PDB file of C-alpha atoms in Angstrom:
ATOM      1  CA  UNK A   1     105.440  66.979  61.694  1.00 53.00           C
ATOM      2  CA  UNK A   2     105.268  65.534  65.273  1.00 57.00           C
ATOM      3  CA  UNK A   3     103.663  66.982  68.161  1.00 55.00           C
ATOM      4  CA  UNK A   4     104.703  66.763  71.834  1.00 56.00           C
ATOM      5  CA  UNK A   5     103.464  68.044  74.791  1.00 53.00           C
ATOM      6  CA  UNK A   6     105.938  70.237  76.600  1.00 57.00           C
ATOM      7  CA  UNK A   7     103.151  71.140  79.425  1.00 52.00           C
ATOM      8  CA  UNK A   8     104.166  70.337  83.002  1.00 57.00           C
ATOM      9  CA  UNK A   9     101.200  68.758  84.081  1.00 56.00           C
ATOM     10  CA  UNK A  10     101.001  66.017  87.103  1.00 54.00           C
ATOM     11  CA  UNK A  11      98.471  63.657  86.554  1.00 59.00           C
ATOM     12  CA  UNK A  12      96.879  61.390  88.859  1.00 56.00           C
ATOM     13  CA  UNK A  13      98.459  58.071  86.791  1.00 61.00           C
ATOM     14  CA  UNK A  14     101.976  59.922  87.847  1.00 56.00           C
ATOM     15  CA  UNK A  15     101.443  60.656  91.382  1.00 52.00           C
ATOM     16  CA  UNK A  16      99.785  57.317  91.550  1.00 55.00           C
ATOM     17  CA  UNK A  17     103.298  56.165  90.016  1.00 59.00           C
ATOM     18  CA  UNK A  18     106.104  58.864  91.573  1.00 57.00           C
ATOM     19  CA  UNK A  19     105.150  58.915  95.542  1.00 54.00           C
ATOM     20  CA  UNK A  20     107.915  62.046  95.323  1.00 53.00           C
ATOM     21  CA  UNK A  21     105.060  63.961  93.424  1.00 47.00           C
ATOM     22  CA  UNK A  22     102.568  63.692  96.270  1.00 49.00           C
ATOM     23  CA  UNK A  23     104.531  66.091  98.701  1.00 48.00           C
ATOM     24  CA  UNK A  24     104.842  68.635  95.480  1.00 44.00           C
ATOM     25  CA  UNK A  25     101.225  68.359  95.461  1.00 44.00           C
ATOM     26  CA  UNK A  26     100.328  68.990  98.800  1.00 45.00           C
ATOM     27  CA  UNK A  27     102.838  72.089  98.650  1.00 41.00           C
ATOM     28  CA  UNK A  28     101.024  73.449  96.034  1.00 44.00           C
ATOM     29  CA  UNK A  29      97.351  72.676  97.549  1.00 47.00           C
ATOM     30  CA  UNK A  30      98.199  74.252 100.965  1.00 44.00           C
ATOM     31  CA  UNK A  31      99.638  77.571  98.906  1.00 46.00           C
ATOM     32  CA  UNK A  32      96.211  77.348  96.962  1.00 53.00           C
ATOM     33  CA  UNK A  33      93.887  76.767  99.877  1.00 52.00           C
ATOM     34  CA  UNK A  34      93.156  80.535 100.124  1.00 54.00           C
ATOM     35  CA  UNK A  35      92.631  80.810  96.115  1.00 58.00           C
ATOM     36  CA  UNK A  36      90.285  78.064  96.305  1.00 62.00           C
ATOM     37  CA  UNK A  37      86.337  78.758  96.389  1.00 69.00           C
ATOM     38  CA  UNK A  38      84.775  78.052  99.410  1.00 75.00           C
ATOM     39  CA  UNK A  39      81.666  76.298  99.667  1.00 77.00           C
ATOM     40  CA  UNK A  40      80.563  77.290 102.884  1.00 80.00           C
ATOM     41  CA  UNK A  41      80.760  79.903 105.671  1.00 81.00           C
ATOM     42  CA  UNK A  42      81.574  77.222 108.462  1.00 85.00           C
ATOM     43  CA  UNK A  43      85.193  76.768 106.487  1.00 84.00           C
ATOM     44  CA  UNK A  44      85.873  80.400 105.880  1.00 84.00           C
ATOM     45  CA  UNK A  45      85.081  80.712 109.605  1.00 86.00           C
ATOM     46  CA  UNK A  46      88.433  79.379 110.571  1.00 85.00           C
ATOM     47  CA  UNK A  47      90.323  81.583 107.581  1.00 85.00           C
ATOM     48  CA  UNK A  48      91.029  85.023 108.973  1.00 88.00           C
ATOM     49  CA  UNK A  49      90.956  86.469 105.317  1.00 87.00           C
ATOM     50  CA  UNK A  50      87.685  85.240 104.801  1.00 88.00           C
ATOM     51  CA  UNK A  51      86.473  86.338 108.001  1.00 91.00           C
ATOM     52  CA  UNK A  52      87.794  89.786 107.090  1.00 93.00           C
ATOM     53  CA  UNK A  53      86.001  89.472 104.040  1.00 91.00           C
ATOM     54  CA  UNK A  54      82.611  88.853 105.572  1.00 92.00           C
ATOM     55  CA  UNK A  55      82.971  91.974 107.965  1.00 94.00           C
ATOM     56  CA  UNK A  56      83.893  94.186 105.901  1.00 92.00           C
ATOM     57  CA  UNK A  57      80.427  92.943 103.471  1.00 92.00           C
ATOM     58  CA  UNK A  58      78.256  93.059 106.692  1.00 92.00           C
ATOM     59  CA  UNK A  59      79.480  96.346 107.387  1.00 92.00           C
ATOM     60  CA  UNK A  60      78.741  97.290 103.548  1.00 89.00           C
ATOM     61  CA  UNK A  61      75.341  96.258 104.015  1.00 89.00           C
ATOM     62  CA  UNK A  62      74.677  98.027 107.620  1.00 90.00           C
ATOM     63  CA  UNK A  63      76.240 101.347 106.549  1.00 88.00           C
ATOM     64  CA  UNK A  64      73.855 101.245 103.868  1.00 86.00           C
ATOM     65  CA  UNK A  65      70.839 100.163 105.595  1.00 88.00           C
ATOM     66  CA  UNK A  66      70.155  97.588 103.772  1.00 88.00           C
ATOM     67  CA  UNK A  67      67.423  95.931 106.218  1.00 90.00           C
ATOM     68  CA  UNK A  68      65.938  96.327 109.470  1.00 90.00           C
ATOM     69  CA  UNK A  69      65.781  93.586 112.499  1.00 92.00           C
ATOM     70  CA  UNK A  70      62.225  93.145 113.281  1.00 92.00           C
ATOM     71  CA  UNK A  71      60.328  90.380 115.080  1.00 92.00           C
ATOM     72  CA  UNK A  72      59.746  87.114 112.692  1.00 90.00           C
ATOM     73  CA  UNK A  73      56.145  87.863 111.117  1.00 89.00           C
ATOM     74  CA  UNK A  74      53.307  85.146 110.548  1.00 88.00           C
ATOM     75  CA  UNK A  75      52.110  83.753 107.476  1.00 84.00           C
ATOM     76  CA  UNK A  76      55.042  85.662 105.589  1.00 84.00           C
ATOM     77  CA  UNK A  77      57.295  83.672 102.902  1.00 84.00           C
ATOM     78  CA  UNK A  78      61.091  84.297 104.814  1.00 86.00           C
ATOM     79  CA  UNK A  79      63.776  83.731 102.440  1.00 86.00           C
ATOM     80  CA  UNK A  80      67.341  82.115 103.071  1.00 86.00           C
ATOM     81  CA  UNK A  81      70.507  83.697 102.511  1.00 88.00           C
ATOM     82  CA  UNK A  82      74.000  82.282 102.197  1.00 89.00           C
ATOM     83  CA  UNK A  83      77.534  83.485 102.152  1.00 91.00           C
ATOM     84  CA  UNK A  84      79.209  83.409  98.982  1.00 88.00           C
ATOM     85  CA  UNK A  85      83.065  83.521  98.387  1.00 89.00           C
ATOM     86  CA  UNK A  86      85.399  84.751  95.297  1.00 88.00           C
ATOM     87  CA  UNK A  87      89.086  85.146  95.082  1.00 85.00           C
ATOM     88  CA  UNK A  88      90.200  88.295  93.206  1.00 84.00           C
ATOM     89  CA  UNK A  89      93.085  87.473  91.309  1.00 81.00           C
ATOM     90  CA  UNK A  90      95.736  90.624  89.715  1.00 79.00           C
ATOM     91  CA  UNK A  91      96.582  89.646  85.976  1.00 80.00           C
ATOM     92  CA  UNK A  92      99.343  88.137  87.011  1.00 79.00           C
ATOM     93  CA  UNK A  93      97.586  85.348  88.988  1.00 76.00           C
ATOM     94  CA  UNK A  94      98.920  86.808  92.617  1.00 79.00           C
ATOM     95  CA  UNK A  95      95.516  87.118  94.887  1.00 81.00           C
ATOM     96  CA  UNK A  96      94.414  90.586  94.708  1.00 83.00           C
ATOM     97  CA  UNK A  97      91.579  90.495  97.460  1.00 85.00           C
ATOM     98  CA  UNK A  98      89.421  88.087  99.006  1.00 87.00           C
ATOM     99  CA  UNK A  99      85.392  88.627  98.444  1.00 89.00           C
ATOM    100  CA  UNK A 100      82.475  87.424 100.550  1.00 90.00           C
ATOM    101  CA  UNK A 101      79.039  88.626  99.256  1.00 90.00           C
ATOM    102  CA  UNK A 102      76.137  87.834 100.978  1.00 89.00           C
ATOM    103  CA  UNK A 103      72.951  86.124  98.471  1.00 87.00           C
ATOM    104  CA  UNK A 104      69.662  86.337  99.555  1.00 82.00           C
ATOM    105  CA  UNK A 105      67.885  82.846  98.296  1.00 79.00           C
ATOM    106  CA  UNK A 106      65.363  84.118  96.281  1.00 72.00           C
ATOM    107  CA  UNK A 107      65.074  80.931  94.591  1.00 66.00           C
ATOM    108  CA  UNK A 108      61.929  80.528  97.319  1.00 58.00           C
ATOM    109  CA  UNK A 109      60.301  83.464  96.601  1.00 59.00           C
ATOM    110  CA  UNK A 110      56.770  83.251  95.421  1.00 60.00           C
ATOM    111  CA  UNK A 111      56.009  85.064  92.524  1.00 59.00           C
ATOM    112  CA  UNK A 112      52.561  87.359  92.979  1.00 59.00           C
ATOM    113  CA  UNK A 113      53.252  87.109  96.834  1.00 56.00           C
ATOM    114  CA  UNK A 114      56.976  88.656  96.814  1.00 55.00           C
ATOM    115  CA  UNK A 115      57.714  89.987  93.524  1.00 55.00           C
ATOM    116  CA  UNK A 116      55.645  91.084  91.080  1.00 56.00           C
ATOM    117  CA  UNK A 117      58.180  91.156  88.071  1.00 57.00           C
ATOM    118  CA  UNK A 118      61.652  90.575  87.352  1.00 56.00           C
ATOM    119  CA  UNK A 119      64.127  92.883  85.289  1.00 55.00           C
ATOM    120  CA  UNK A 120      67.200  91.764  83.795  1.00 56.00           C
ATOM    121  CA  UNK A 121      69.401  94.463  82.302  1.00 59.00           C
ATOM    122  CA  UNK A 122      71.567  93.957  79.423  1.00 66.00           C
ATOM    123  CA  UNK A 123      73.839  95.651  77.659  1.00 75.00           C
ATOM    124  CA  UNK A 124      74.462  94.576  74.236  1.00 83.00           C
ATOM    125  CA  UNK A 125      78.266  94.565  73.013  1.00 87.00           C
ATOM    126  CA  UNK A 126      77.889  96.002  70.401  1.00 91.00           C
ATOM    127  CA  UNK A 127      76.425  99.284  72.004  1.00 88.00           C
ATOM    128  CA  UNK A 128      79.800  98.853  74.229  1.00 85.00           C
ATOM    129  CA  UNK A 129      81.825  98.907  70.814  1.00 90.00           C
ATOM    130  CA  UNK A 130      80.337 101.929  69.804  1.00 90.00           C
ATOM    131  CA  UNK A 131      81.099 103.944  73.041  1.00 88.00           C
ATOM    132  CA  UNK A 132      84.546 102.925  73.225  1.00 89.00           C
ATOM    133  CA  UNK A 133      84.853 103.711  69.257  1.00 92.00           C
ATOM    134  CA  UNK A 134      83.930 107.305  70.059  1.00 91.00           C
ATOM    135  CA  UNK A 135      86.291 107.256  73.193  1.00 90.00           C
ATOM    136  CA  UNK A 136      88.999 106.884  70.686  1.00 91.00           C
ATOM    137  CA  UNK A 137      87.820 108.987  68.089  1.00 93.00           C
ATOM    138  CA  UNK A 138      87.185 111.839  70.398  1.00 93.00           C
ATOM    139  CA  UNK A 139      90.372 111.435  72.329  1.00 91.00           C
ATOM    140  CA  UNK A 140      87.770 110.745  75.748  1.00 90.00           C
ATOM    141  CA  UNK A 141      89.867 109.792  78.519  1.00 88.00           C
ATOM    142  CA  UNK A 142      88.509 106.361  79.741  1.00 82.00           C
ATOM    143  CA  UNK A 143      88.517 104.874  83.010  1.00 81.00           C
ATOM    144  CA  UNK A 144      87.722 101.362  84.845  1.00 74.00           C
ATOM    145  CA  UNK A 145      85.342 101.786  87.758  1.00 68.00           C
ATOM    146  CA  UNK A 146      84.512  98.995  90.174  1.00 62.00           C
ATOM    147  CA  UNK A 147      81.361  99.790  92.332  1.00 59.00           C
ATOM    148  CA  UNK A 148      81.463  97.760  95.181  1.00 59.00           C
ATOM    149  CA  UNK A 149      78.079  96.622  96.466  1.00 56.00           C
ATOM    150  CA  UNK A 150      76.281  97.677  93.453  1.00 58.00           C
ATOM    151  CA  UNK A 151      72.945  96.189  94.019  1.00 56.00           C
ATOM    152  CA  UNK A 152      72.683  97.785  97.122  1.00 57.00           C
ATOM    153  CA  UNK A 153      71.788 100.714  95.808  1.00 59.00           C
ATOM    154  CA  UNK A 154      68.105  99.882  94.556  1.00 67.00           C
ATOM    155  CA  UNK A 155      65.297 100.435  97.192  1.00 72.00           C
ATOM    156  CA  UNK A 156      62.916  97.071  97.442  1.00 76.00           C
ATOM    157  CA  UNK A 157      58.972  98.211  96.102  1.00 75.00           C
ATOM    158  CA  UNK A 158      58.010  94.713  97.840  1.00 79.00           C
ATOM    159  CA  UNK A 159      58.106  94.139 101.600  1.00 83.00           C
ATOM    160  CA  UNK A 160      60.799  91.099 101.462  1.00 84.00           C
ATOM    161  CA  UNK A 161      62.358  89.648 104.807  1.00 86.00           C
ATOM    162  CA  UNK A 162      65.450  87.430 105.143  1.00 89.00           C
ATOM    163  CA  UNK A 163      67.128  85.198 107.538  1.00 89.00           C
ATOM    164  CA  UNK A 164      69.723  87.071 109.473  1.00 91.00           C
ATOM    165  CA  UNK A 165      73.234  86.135 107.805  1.00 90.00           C
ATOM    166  CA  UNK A 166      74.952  82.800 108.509  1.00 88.00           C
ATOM    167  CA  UNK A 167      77.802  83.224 111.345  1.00 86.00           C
ATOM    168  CA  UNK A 168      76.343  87.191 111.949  1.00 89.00           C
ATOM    169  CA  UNK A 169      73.132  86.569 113.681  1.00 89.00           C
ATOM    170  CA  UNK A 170      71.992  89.688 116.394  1.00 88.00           C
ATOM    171  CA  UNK A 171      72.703  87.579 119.932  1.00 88.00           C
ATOM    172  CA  UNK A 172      70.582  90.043 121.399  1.00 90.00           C
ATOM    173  CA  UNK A 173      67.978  89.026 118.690  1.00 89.00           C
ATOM    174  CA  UNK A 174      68.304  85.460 117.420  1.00 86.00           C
ATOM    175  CA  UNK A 175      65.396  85.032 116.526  1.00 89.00           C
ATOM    176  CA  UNK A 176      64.820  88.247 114.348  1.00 91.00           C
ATOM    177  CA  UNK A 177      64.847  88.589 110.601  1.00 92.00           C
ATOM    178  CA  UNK A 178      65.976  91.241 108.074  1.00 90.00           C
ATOM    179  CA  UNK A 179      63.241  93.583 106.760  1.00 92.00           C
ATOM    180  CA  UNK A 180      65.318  94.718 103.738  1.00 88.00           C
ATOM    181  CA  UNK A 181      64.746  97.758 102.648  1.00 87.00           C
ATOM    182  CA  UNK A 182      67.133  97.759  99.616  1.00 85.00           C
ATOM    183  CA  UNK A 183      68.103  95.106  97.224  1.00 81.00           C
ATOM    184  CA  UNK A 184      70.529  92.441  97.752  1.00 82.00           C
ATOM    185  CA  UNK A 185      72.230  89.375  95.555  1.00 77.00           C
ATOM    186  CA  UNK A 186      69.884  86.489  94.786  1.00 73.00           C
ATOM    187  CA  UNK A 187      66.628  88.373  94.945  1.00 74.00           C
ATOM    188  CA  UNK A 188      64.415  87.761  91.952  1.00 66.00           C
ATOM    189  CA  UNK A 189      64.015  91.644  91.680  1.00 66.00           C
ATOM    190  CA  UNK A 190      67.574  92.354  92.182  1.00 57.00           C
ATOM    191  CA  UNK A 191      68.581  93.790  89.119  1.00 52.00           C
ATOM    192  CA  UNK A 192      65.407  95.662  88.867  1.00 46.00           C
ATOM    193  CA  UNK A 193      65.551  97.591  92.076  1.00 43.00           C
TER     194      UNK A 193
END
């Protein structure tokens, strides 16, 4: 029995080979620029989607008072945060919504000066098995829910501050940092709070 490839694939030996190829390839880059992740803020800057994105996430966080501007305090450990970008593709493959979420680096966070502990909550598949068994069985009706900003909704025990977000800093207060008061992305406690 023989075995072929019938995939479609372009390889670089056959664009190196078929110049015709190239201006596919390009075609199909520029249509998958906006699908592609973005590495940093200072590209999605010039992408109105992405800019859209990153508003609508910075007015997530104010709404939910997520931290305070207050004057940049001595002797304090200030951690970085960075922008973070995902396409949200329908089943299909069609883009379903672009998503900026704002990380706190908490990669520089001391441990014993701004956390005391870290939590990370599982849930064990099989335990997910069981509840949708019983859905079945007891004719439940089940539905999907997406909470947007989840981690938001944990308030911080610890007294963390944060650079003001890249590309959203207060002009009237540039040299401010973020007091948060709730949890964000990247923070060792994060999943705790």
């Amino acid at each position: 029995m023989e075995l072929s490839n019938q995939h479609q694939m372009i390889t670089r030996r056959m664009l190196h080979n078929d110049s015709s190829l190239a201006d596919h390839m390009a075609l199909v880059t520029e249509k998958n620029m906006l699908i592609a992740e973005l590495k940093s803020y200072k590209t999605a800057m010039k992408i109105p989607c992405w800019i859209e994105a990153m508003e609508d996430e910075i007015k997530a966080l104010k709404s939910n008072d997520t931290w305070s501007l207050v004057a940049r305090p001595k002797c304090v450990n200030v951690v970085g945060s960075k922008w973070i970008f995902k396409t949200k593709l329908h089943e299909d493959g069609t883009i379903d919504r672009f998503k900026a979420r704002l990380v706190a680096q908490g990669y520089s966070q001391v441990h014993g000066l701004d956390y005391e502990e870290t939590f990370s909550p599982v849930v064990k598949p099989t335990t997910i098995r069981l509840i949708l068994a019983l859905a079945v069985t007891l004719k439940w009706s089940m539905r999907q829910l997406d909470v947007k900003n989840t981690f938001l909704h944990g308030f911080l025990k610890e007294t963390v501050y944060m650079e003001q977000p890249p590309g959203f800093k207060d002009l009237n207060f540039p040299n401010g940092v973020c007091k948060l008061n709730r949890s964000l992305y990247g923070l060792k406690q994060a999943p705790r709070a």
